[in-house]
Amino acid sequence: MKAFKVVIVGGGSSHTPGIIDSLIANLDRFPLKKLVLYDIDQDRLDLVEKLCSSLIAKLGTDCEFFTTTSPEKAYTDIDFVFAQVRQGGLKMREQDEKICLRHGVVGQETCGPGGMAYGLRSIPAVFKIIDDVRTYAPEAWIINYSNPAAIVAEATRRKYNNYKILNICDMPVAIQLSFSKMLNLEKYNDLEPTYFGLNHFGWWTHLYDKEGNDRMPELKEKILQFGLAASHDKHHSDPSWAHTWQNFKEILTDYPDFLPNTYLQYYLYSKDCMEDMDPNYTRANMVMDGREKEMYDQVKKLDENENFEVNLNLFNAFGDFIVDVAESIAFNKKEKLLVIVENNGSIPQLPNDAMVEVPCYVRAWGPEATVIGPIPTFHLGMLQQQLASEKLLVDAYFENSYQKVLEAFTMNKTVPSGKIAREILDEMIIANKGYWPELK
């Protein structure tokens, strides 16, 4: 069986151990010849390498492993690039969230003005990755996890036509894993979904088990009775996520046709979500004081005692999904997976060039979208508004347009007025100096 050469971009991320763990757990079906961790921060690379030393040892002598801050060394002779970068780090995420909250708007990583601010930072960072990969490994597949995925996907569509670039998100997979466990199934792909939407903005319409039974009616009853259970990994079981899972029942009660992506809470109940957030201590602060601090604490204990047993904060869905996608491409397995792809008639009421998240057969040459067909007016209207907001933002990036960013913010359902949109934008321009294009 062919073995592959993989680089993880953003190798210093706290998500990296989960990807490494998934790669090692699946070496029998996706063998590795080389694994590289690449980051611009050598200290973070050293941290992750030390934390994952026992995992890395399981790669064996047949697999070359190293870390690097050199794009040339990272990308030369590579088959797959797993990209998961956060431009500006958690400090800029904190700014995104707190600026919004100061103006009475949801402060969230990928939703609302905070997500769009992050998008304007992410686009050039992801473009840099793609340009470097195309320089040193022109035919490598780039599988992008970098957020906000919908905005990044639209930008890469325009510049690169998404040639050998596939944007994905683990959130539908994480939610689907919860669905499976509530139905006494083991894996996220024990259920075959029918799903439509944009990234972080979609709905499940059916969930079929291996015998072809639609388990959606049964699952709806369980959720309406007990809420959505989510205990599949440490990350998605912390208190801030628990609140999100509780809101799932409320969304389903009010809008019972389909099962929602959890991020819809920020659009359907914007005011309530905003009021539940602490403007002085946001999710970014929780991550800094949680999994980030935990990484450093464990390395310190390991330095003090070489026999200390590291307890990695593994993101099962995150790692498993990217390996499943890569394997399906590598061996033309035609697995049916939820990925982000150009619409081209999958949802006929949306433009062909909309980047939608739908089930696709993932082939050696890329994803082939399934046909969803017409969707109801309520869901269509929400999608059209969100799509317009995202497209305006990407217009703004390419045109260096202040006006287009203002229109994107104003169009977004989380923002109550054009006046507030302008206030947030003007403050974000100052906070993002050096990251955003110069808006005119």
CSV table of C-alpha atoms in Angstrom, one decimal:
chain,number,residue,atom,x,y,z
A,1,MET,CA,0.0,0.0,0.0
A,2,LYS,CA,1.3,3.5,-0.9
A,3,ALA,CA,2.5,5.6,2.0
A,4,PHE,CA,2.0,9.4,2.1
A,5,LYS,CA,3.9,12.5,3.1
A,6,VAL,CA,1.9,14.9,5.2
A,7,VAL,CA,2.6,18.4,6.7
A,8,ILE,CA,0.5,19.9,9.4
A,9,VAL,CA,0.5,23.7,9.1
A,10,GLY,CA,0.0,25.3,12.4
A,11,GLY,CA,1.8,22.4,14.0
A,12,GLY,CA,2.1,24.3,17.2
A,13,SER,CA,-1.7,24.3,17.7
A,14,SER,CA,-3.4,22.6,20.6
A,15,HIS,CA,-5.4,20.8,18.0
A,16,THR,CA,-2.3,19.1,16.6
A,17,PRO,CA,-2.1,16.2,19.1
A,18,GLY,CA,-5.5,15.1,18.0
A,19,ILE,CA,-4.5,15.0,14.4
A,20,ILE,CA,-1.3,13.1,15.2
A,21,ASP,CA,-3.3,10.6,17.3
A,22,SER,CA,-5.8,10.0,14.5
A,23,LEU,CA,-3.0,9.6,11.9
A,24,ILE,CA,-1.3,7.0,14.1
A,25,ALA,CA,-4.6,5.2,14.9
A,26,ASN,CA,-5.2,4.8,11.1
A,27,LEU,CA,-1.8,3.9,9.8
A,28,ASP,CA,-3.2,0.7,8.5
A,29,ARG,CA,-5.5,2.5,6.0
A,30,PHE,CA,-3.5,5.7,5.5
A,31,PRO,CA,0.2,4.9,5.8
A,32,LEU,CA,2.7,7.6,6.4
A,33,LYS,CA,6.1,7.9,4.9
A,34,LYS,CA,6.8,11.4,6.3
A,35,LEU,CA,5.1,13.7,8.9
A,36,VAL,CA,6.1,17.3,9.3
A,37,LEU,CA,4.9,19.9,11.8
A,38,TYR,CA,5.3,23.4,10.4
A,39,ASP,CA,4.7,26.7,12.2
A,40,ILE,CA,6.1,30.2,12.3
A,41,ASP,CA,6.6,29.8,16.1
A,42,GLN,CA,9.5,27.4,17.0
A,43,ASP,CA,8.7,27.5,20.7
A,44,ARG,CA,5.1,26.2,20.0
A,45,LEU,CA,6.5,23.5,17.8
A,46,ASP,CA,8.9,22.4,20.6
A,47,LEU,CA,6.0,22.4,23.0
A,48,VAL,CA,3.8,20.1,20.9
A,49,GLU,CA,6.7,17.8,20.0
A,50,LYS,CA,7.5,17.3,23.6
A,51,LEU,CA,3.8,16.7,24.5
A,52,CYS,CA,3.4,14.3,21.7
A,53,SER,CA,6.7,12.4,22.1
A,54,SER,CA,5.1,9.1,23.1
A,55,LEU,CA,2.7,9.4,20.2
A,56,ILE,CA,5.4,10.3,17.7
A,57,ALA,CA,7.4,7.3,18.8
A,58,LYS,CA,4.6,5.1,17.4
A,59,LEU,CA,5.2,6.3,13.9
A,60,GLY,CA,8.1,3.8,13.6
A,61,THR,CA,11.4,4.1,11.8
A,62,ASP,CA,9.8,3.9,8.3
A,63,CYS,CA,8.2,7.3,8.8
A,64,GLU,CA,10.4,10.4,8.7
A,65,PHE,CA,9.4,13.0,11.3
A,66,PHE,CA,10.6,16.6,11.9
A,67,THR,CA,9.4,20.1,12.8
A,68,THR,CA,10.3,23.2,10.9
A,69,THR,CA,9.7,26.9,10.5
A,70,SER,CA,10.9,26.9,6.9
A,71,PRO,CA,8.2,26.8,4.2
A,72,GLU,CA,10.6,25.2,1.7
A,73,LYS,CA,11.6,22.4,4.1
A,74,ALA,CA,8.0,21.9,5.2
A,75,TYR,CA,6.4,21.6,1.7
A,76,THR,CA,9.0,20.1,-0.5
A,77,ASP,CA,8.0,16.6,-1.7
A,78,ILE,CA,4.7,16.6,0.2
A,79,ASP,CA,1.4,14.8,-0.8
A,80,PHE,CA,-1.1,16.4,1.7
A,81,VAL,CA,-1.1,19.7,3.5
A,82,PHE,CA,-3.4,19.9,6.6
A,83,ALA,CA,-3.8,23.6,7.3
A,84,GLN,CA,-5.1,24.9,10.6
A,85,VAL,CA,-3.8,28.4,11.1
A,86,ARG,CA,-5.2,31.2,13.4
A,87,GLN,CA,-3.9,34.5,12.1
A,88,GLY,CA,-3.4,36.8,15.1
A,89,GLY,CA,-3.7,34.0,17.6
A,90,LEU,CA,-6.0,34.0,20.6
A,91,LYS,CA,-5.2,37.6,21.5
A,92,MET,CA,-6.9,38.8,18.3
A,93,ARG,CA,-9.7,36.4,18.8
A,94,GLU,CA,-10.2,38.1,22.2
A,95,GLN,CA,-10.4,41.4,20.4
A,96,ASP,CA,-12.9,40.1,17.9
A,97,GLU,CA,-15.2,38.9,20.7
A,98,LYS,CA,-14.8,41.9,23.1
A,99,ILE,CA,-15.2,44.6,20.5
A,100,CYS,CA,-18.5,43.1,19.4
A,101,LEU,CA,-19.8,42.7,22.9
A,102,ARG,CA,-19.0,46.3,23.8
A,103,HIS,CA,-21.5,47.3,21.1
A,104,GLY,CA,-24.2,44.8,22.2
A,105,VAL,CA,-23.5,42.2,19.4
A,106,VAL,CA,-22.6,38.5,19.7
A,107,GLY,CA,-18.9,38.1,20.2
A,108,GLN,CA,-18.0,34.8,18.6
A,109,GLU,CA,-15.0,33.3,16.8
A,110,THR,CA,-16.6,32.7,13.4
A,111,CYS,CA,-20.1,34.3,13.6
A,112,GLY,CA,-21.1,38.0,13.2
A,113,PRO,CA,-18.5,40.8,12.9
A,114,GLY,CA,-16.0,38.9,15.0
A,115,GLY,CA,-16.0,36.1,12.5
A,116,MET,CA,-15.7,38.5,9.6
A,117,ALA,CA,-12.8,40.3,11.3
A,118,TYR,CA,-11.1,36.9,11.6
A,119,GLY,CA,-11.9,36.2,8.0
A,120,LEU,CA,-10.1,39.3,6.8
A,121,ARG,CA,-7.1,38.2,8.7
A,122,SER,CA,-7.3,34.6,7.6
A,123,ILE,CA,-7.6,35.2,3.8
A,124,PRO,CA,-4.0,36.5,3.3
A,125,ALA,CA,-2.6,33.9,5.7
A,126,VAL,CA,-4.2,31.0,3.8
A,127,PHE,CA,-3.2,32.6,0.5
A,128,LYS,CA,0.4,32.6,1.7
A,129,ILE,CA,0.2,28.9,2.6
A,130,ILE,CA,-1.3,28.0,-0.9
A,131,ASP,CA,1.4,30.1,-2.7
A,132,ASP,CA,4.2,28.4,-0.8
A,133,VAL,CA,2.7,24.9,-1.3
A,134,ARG,CA,2.3,25.5,-5.0
A,135,THR,CA,6.0,26.7,-5.2
A,136,TYR,CA,7.4,23.6,-3.5
A,137,ALA,CA,4.8,20.9,-4.1
A,138,PRO,CA,2.6,22.0,-7.0
A,139,GLU,CA,0.3,18.9,-7.0
A,140,ALA,CA,-0.1,18.5,-3.2
A,141,TRP,CA,-3.7,18.4,-1.9
A,142,ILE,CA,-4.4,21.2,0.6
A,143,ILE,CA,-7.1,20.3,3.1
A,144,ASN,CA,-7.9,23.5,5.0
A,145,TYR,CA,-9.4,23.5,8.5
A,146,SER,CA,-8.6,27.2,9.0
A,147,ASN,CA,-11.6,29.3,10.1
A,148,PRO,CA,-13.8,31.0,9.2
A,149,ALA,CA,-14.1,28.2,6.6
A,150,ALA,CA,-17.0,29.7,4.6
A,151,ILE,CA,-15.1,33.0,4.0
A,152,VAL,CA,-11.8,31.3,3.3
A,153,ALA,CA,-13.5,28.9,0.8
A,154,GLU,CA,-15.1,31.8,-1.1
A,155,ALA,CA,-11.7,33.6,-1.2
A,156,THR,CA,-9.8,30.6,-2.4
A,157,ARG,CA,-12.5,29.9,-5.0
A,158,ARG,CA,-12.0,33.3,-6.5
A,159,LYS,CA,-8.1,33.2,-6.5
A,160,TYR,CA,-7.3,29.6,-7.1
A,161,ASN,CA,-10.6,28.0,-8.4
A,162,ASN,CA,-10.0,25.6,-5.4
A,163,TYR,CA,-7.7,23.4,-7.5
A,164,LYS,CA,-6.6,20.6,-5.2
A,165,ILE,CA,-7.9,22.8,-2.3
A,166,LEU,CA,-10.7,21.4,-0.1
A,167,ASN,CA,-12.1,23.4,2.8
A,168,ILE,CA,-13.6,21.3,5.6
A,169,CYS,CA,-15.0,21.8,9.1
A,170,ASP,CA,-15.2,19.3,12.0
A,171,MET,CA,-18.3,20.8,13.7
A,172,PRO,CA,-21.0,18.9,11.7
A,173,VAL,CA,-18.9,15.8,12.4
A,174,ALA,CA,-18.7,16.5,16.1
A,175,ILE,CA,-22.5,17.1,16.2
A,176,GLN,CA,-23.1,14.0,14.2
A,177,LEU,CA,-21.0,12.0,16.6
A,178,SER,CA,-23.3,13.1,19.3
A,179,PHE,CA,-26.3,12.0,17.2
A,180,SER,CA,-24.7,8.6,16.8
A,181,LYS,CA,-24.0,8.1,20.4
A,182,MET,CA,-27.6,9.1,21.3
A,183,LEU,CA,-28.7,6.3,19.0
A,184,ASN,CA,-26.3,3.8,20.5
A,185,LEU,CA,-24.0,3.9,17.5
A,186,GLU,CA,-20.2,4.4,17.8
A,187,LYS,CA,-18.9,6.6,15.0
A,188,TYR,CA,-20.1,9.8,13.2
A,189,ASN,CA,-20.1,7.9,9.9
A,190,ASP,CA,-22.4,5.2,11.3
A,191,LEU,CA,-25.0,7.7,10.1
A,192,GLU,CA,-25.3,8.9,6.5
A,193,PRO,CA,-26.6,12.4,6.5
A,194,THR,CA,-28.6,14.6,4.2
A,195,TYR,CA,-27.5,18.1,5.1
A,196,PHE,CA,-27.6,21.5,3.4
A,197,GLY,CA,-26.2,25.0,4.2
A,198,LEU,CA,-23.1,27.1,4.4
A,199,ASN,CA,-20.3,26.4,6.9
A,200,HIS,CA,-21.5,26.9,10.5
A,201,PHE,CA,-24.9,27.6,9.0
A,202,GLY,CA,-26.9,24.5,8.0
A,203,TRP,CA,-29.4,21.8,8.8
A,204,TRP,CA,-29.7,18.0,8.8
A,205,THR,CA,-32.9,16.7,7.0
A,206,HIS,CA,-32.3,12.9,7.3
A,207,LEU,CA,-29.9,10.6,9.1
A,208,TYR,CA,-29.7,7.0,7.7
A,209,ASP,CA,-28.1,4.1,9.5
A,210,LYS,CA,-26.3,1.3,7.7
A,211,GLU,CA,-29.5,-0.6,7.2
A,212,GLY,CA,-31.0,2.4,5.4
A,213,ASN,CA,-33.4,3.4,8.2
A,214,ASP,CA,-33.9,7.2,8.7
A,215,ARG,CA,-33.2,7.7,12.4
A,216,MET,CA,-34.2,11.3,12.4
A,217,PRO,CA,-37.7,10.9,13.9
A,218,GLU,CA,-36.3,8.9,16.8
A,219,LEU,CA,-33.4,11.3,17.4
A,220,LYS,CA,-35.7,14.3,17.4
A,221,GLU,CA,-37.9,12.7,20.1
A,222,LYS,CA,-34.8,12.0,22.2
A,223,ILE,CA,-33.5,15.5,21.8
A,224,LEU,CA,-36.8,17.1,22.7
A,225,GLN,CA,-37.0,15.0,25.8
A,226,PHE,CA,-33.4,15.0,27.0
A,227,GLY,CA,-31.6,17.7,25.0
A,228,LEU,CA,-28.5,17.0,22.9
A,229,ALA,CA,-25.9,14.9,24.7
A,230,ALA,CA,-22.3,15.7,23.8
A,231,SER,CA,-19.6,13.9,25.8
A,232,HIS,CA,-17.4,12.5,23.0
A,233,ASP,CA,-14.3,14.5,23.9
A,234,LYS,CA,-12.9,16.8,26.6
A,235,HIS,CA,-13.1,19.9,24.4
A,236,HIS,CA,-16.8,19.7,23.6
A,237,SER,CA,-17.7,18.8,27.2
A,238,ASP,CA,-16.5,21.9,28.9
A,239,PRO,CA,-19.0,24.3,30.5
A,240,SER,CA,-19.1,26.9,27.7
A,241,TRP,CA,-19.9,24.1,25.2
A,242,ALA,CA,-22.5,22.6,27.5
A,243,HIS,CA,-24.5,25.8,27.2
A,244,THR,CA,-24.5,25.4,23.4
A,245,TRP,CA,-25.7,21.8,23.6
A,246,GLN,CA,-28.6,23.0,25.9
A,247,ASN,CA,-29.7,25.6,23.3
A,248,PHE,CA,-30.0,22.9,20.7
A,249,LYS,CA,-33.3,21.7,22.2
A,250,GLU,CA,-34.7,25.2,22.1
A,251,ILE,CA,-33.9,25.6,18.4
A,252,LEU,CA,-35.5,22.3,17.5
A,253,THR,CA,-38.6,23.2,19.6
A,254,ASP,CA,-39.0,26.5,17.8
A,255,TYR,CA,-38.0,25.3,14.3
A,256,PRO,CA,-38.8,21.5,14.2
A,257,ASP,CA,-38.5,20.7,10.6
A,258,PHE,CA,-34.8,19.9,10.6
A,259,LEU,CA,-31.9,19.4,13.0
A,260,PRO,CA,-29.7,22.6,13.2
A,261,ASN,CA,-26.0,23.2,13.2
A,262,THR,CA,-25.4,24.5,16.7
A,263,TYR,CA,-23.9,27.8,15.4
A,264,LEU,CA,-27.4,28.8,14.3
A,265,GLN,CA,-28.1,29.8,17.9
A,266,TYR,CA,-26.1,33.0,17.3
A,267,TYR,CA,-28.3,34.0,14.4
A,268,LEU,CA,-31.7,32.8,15.7
A,269,TYR,CA,-31.2,34.1,19.2
A,270,SER,CA,-28.6,36.8,18.8
A,271,LYS,CA,-29.8,39.0,21.7
A,272,ASP,CA,-30.1,36.1,24.1
A,273,CYS,CA,-26.7,34.7,23.2
A,274,MET,CA,-25.1,38.1,23.6
A,275,GLU,CA,-26.7,38.7,27.0
A,276,ASP,CA,-25.3,35.3,28.1
A,277,MET,CA,-21.8,36.3,27.3
A,278,ASP,CA,-19.4,38.0,29.7
A,279,PRO,CA,-17.9,41.0,27.9
A,280,ASN,CA,-14.9,40.9,30.2
A,281,TYR,CA,-14.2,37.1,29.9
A,282,THR,CA,-15.0,35.6,26.6
A,283,ARG,CA,-14.5,32.2,25.0
A,284,ALA,CA,-10.9,33.3,24.0
A,285,ASN,CA,-10.1,33.8,27.6
A,286,MET,CA,-11.5,30.4,28.5
A,287,VAL,CA,-9.3,28.7,25.9
A,288,MET,CA,-6.2,30.6,27.1
A,289,ASP,CA,-6.9,29.6,30.7
A,290,GLY,CA,-8.0,26.1,29.7
A,291,ARG,CA,-6.4,24.0,27.1
A,292,GLU,CA,-3.6,26.5,26.3
A,293,LYS,CA,-2.5,26.7,30.0
A,294,GLU,CA,-2.9,23.0,30.3
A,295,MET,CA,-0.4,22.4,27.5
A,296,TYR,CA,2.2,24.5,29.2
A,297,ASP,CA,1.5,23.0,32.7
A,298,GLN,CA,2.0,19.5,31.4
A,299,VAL,CA,5.3,20.3,29.7
A,300,LYS,CA,6.5,21.8,32.9
A,301,LYS,CA,5.6,18.6,34.8
A,302,LEU,CA,7.3,16.6,32.2
A,303,ASP,CA,10.4,18.7,32.5
A,304,GLU,CA,10.3,18.1,36.3
A,305,ASN,CA,9.6,14.4,36.0
A,306,GLU,CA,10.4,12.4,32.9
A,307,ASN,CA,8.0,9.7,34.0
A,308,PHE,CA,5.1,12.1,34.1
A,309,GLU,CA,2.2,10.7,32.1
A,310,VAL,CA,0.9,13.3,29.6
A,311,ASN,CA,-2.8,13.6,29.3
A,312,LEU,CA,-3.4,15.0,25.9
A,313,ASN,CA,-6.5,17.1,25.1
A,314,LEU,CA,-7.4,15.1,22.0
A,315,PHE,CA,-10.1,16.3,19.6
A,316,ASN,CA,-11.4,13.0,18.2
A,317,ALA,CA,-13.7,14.3,15.6
A,318,PHE,CA,-11.2,16.9,14.4
A,319,GLY,CA,-8.4,14.4,13.7
A,320,ASP,CA,-10.5,11.5,12.5
A,321,PHE,CA,-12.4,13.6,9.9
A,322,ILE,CA,-9.3,15.1,8.2
A,323,VAL,CA,-7.8,11.6,8.0
A,324,ASP,CA,-11.0,10.3,6.5
A,325,VAL,CA,-11.0,13.0,3.8
A,326,ALA,CA,-7.4,12.5,3.0
A,327,GLU,CA,-7.8,8.7,2.7
A,328,SER,CA,-10.8,9.1,0.4
A,329,ILE,CA,-8.8,11.3,-1.9
A,330,ALA,CA,-5.6,9.2,-1.7
A,331,PHE,CA,-7.4,6.0,-2.6
A,332,ASN,CA,-10.3,7.3,-4.6
A,333,LYS,CA,-12.6,5.7,-2.0
A,334,LYS,CA,-15.7,7.9,-2.9
A,335,GLU,CA,-16.6,8.3,0.7
A,336,LYS,CA,-19.7,10.4,1.3
A,337,LEU,CA,-18.5,13.2,3.5
A,338,LEU,CA,-19.7,16.7,4.5
A,339,VAL,CA,-17.4,19.2,2.9
A,340,ILE,CA,-17.5,22.7,1.4
A,341,VAL,CA,-17.9,22.8,-2.3
A,342,GLU,CA,-19.1,25.1,-5.1
A,343,ASN,CA,-22.8,24.8,-5.4
A,344,ASN,CA,-23.3,24.2,-9.1
A,345,GLY,CA,-27.0,23.2,-8.7
A,346,SER,CA,-26.8,21.2,-5.5
A,347,ILE,CA,-29.2,23.7,-3.9
A,348,PRO,CA,-30.9,25.1,-7.0
A,349,GLN,CA,-32.2,28.3,-5.4
A,350,LEU,CA,-28.7,29.4,-4.6
A,351,PRO,CA,-26.1,30.8,-7.1
A,352,ASN,CA,-23.9,28.2,-8.7
A,353,ASP,CA,-20.8,29.9,-7.3
A,354,ALA,CA,-22.0,29.8,-3.7
A,355,MET,CA,-19.7,27.7,-1.5
A,356,VAL,CA,-22.1,25.3,0.2
A,357,GLU,CA,-21.6,22.6,2.8
A,358,VAL,CA,-23.3,19.4,1.5
A,359,PRO,CA,-22.6,15.7,1.4
A,360,CYS,CA,-20.1,15.0,-1.4
A,361,TYR,CA,-18.5,11.9,-2.8
A,362,VAL,CA,-14.8,12.6,-2.2
A,363,ARG,CA,-12.8,11.3,-5.2
A,364,ALA,CA,-9.1,11.4,-6.2
A,365,TRP,CA,-9.9,14.5,-8.3
A,366,GLY,CA,-12.0,16.2,-5.6
A,367,PRO,CA,-15.5,16.4,-4.2
A,368,GLU,CA,-18.6,15.6,-6.2
A,369,ALA,CA,-21.6,17.2,-4.6
A,370,THR,CA,-25.0,15.4,-4.1
A,371,VAL,CA,-28.1,17.1,-5.2
A,372,ILE,CA,-30.1,18.5,-2.3
A,373,GLY,CA,-33.0,20.0,-4.3
A,374,PRO,CA,-35.2,22.9,-3.4
A,375,ILE,CA,-35.3,24.0,0.2
A,376,PRO,CA,-38.0,25.8,2.2
A,377,THR,CA,-38.5,29.6,2.1
A,378,PHE,CA,-37.4,30.2,5.7
A,379,HIS,CA,-34.1,28.3,5.4
A,380,LEU,CA,-33.5,29.7,1.9
A,381,GLY,CA,-34.0,33.3,3.2
A,382,MET,CA,-31.5,32.8,6.0
A,383,LEU,CA,-29.0,31.3,3.7
A,384,GLN,CA,-29.3,34.0,1.1
A,385,GLN,CA,-28.7,36.7,3.8
A,386,GLN,CA,-25.7,35.0,5.2
A,387,LEU,CA,-24.3,34.2,1.8
A,388,ALA,CA,-24.6,37.9,0.8
A,389,SER,CA,-22.8,39.0,3.9
A,390,GLU,CA,-19.9,36.6,3.3
A,391,LYS,CA,-19.6,37.5,-0.4
A,392,LEU,CA,-19.6,41.2,0.4
A,393,LEU,CA,-16.8,40.6,2.9
A,394,VAL,CA,-14.7,38.8,0.3
A,395,ASP,CA,-15.4,41.5,-2.2
A,396,ALA,CA,-14.1,43.9,0.4
A,397,TYR,CA,-10.8,42.0,0.7
A,398,PHE,CA,-10.1,42.0,-3.0
A,399,GLU,CA,-11.3,45.6,-3.5
A,400,ASN,CA,-9.8,47.1,-0.3
A,401,SER,CA,-13.3,48.5,0.2
A,402,TYR,CA,-14.5,50.0,3.5
A,403,GLN,CA,-18.0,50.3,2.1
A,404,LYS,CA,-18.2,46.6,1.3
A,405,VAL,CA,-17.1,45.6,4.8
A,406,LEU,CA,-19.7,48.0,6.3
A,407,GLU,CA,-22.3,46.4,4.0
A,408,ALA,CA,-21.2,42.9,5.0
A,409,PHE,CA,-21.5,43.7,8.7
A,410,THR,CA,-24.9,45.4,8.3
A,411,MET,CA,-26.2,42.5,6.2
A,412,ASN,CA,-25.3,40.0,8.9
A,413,LYS,CA,-28.2,38.8,11.0
A,414,THR,CA,-26.4,39.3,14.3
A,415,VAL,CA,-26.0,43.0,13.8
A,416,PRO,CA,-29.1,45.1,14.7
A,417,SER,CA,-28.4,48.3,12.7
A,418,GLY,CA,-26.1,50.0,10.2
A,419,LYS,CA,-25.0,52.5,12.9
A,420,ILE,CA,-23.7,49.7,15.2
A,421,ALA,CA,-22.1,48.0,12.2
A,422,ARG,CA,-20.1,51.2,11.5
A,423,GLU,CA,-19.1,51.6,15.1
A,424,ILE,CA,-17.8,48.0,15.3
A,425,LEU,CA,-16.0,48.3,12.0
A,426,ASP,CA,-14.2,51.5,12.9
A,427,GLU,CA,-13.0,50.0,16.2
A,428,MET,CA,-11.9,46.8,14.4
A,429,ILE,CA,-9.9,48.7,11.8
A,430,ILE,CA,-7.7,50.0,14.6
A,431,ALA,CA,-7.4,46.6,16.4
A,432,ASN,CA,-6.5,44.8,13.1
A,433,LYS,CA,-3.9,47.2,11.9
A,434,GLY,CA,-1.2,45.2,10.2
A,435,TYR,CA,-3.6,42.2,9.6
A,436,TRP,CA,-6.3,43.7,7.4
A,437,PRO,CA,-5.9,45.2,4.0
A,438,GLU,CA,-5.9,49.0,3.9
A,439,LEU,CA,-9.6,49.8,3.5
A,440,LYS,CA,-10.5,52.9,1.4
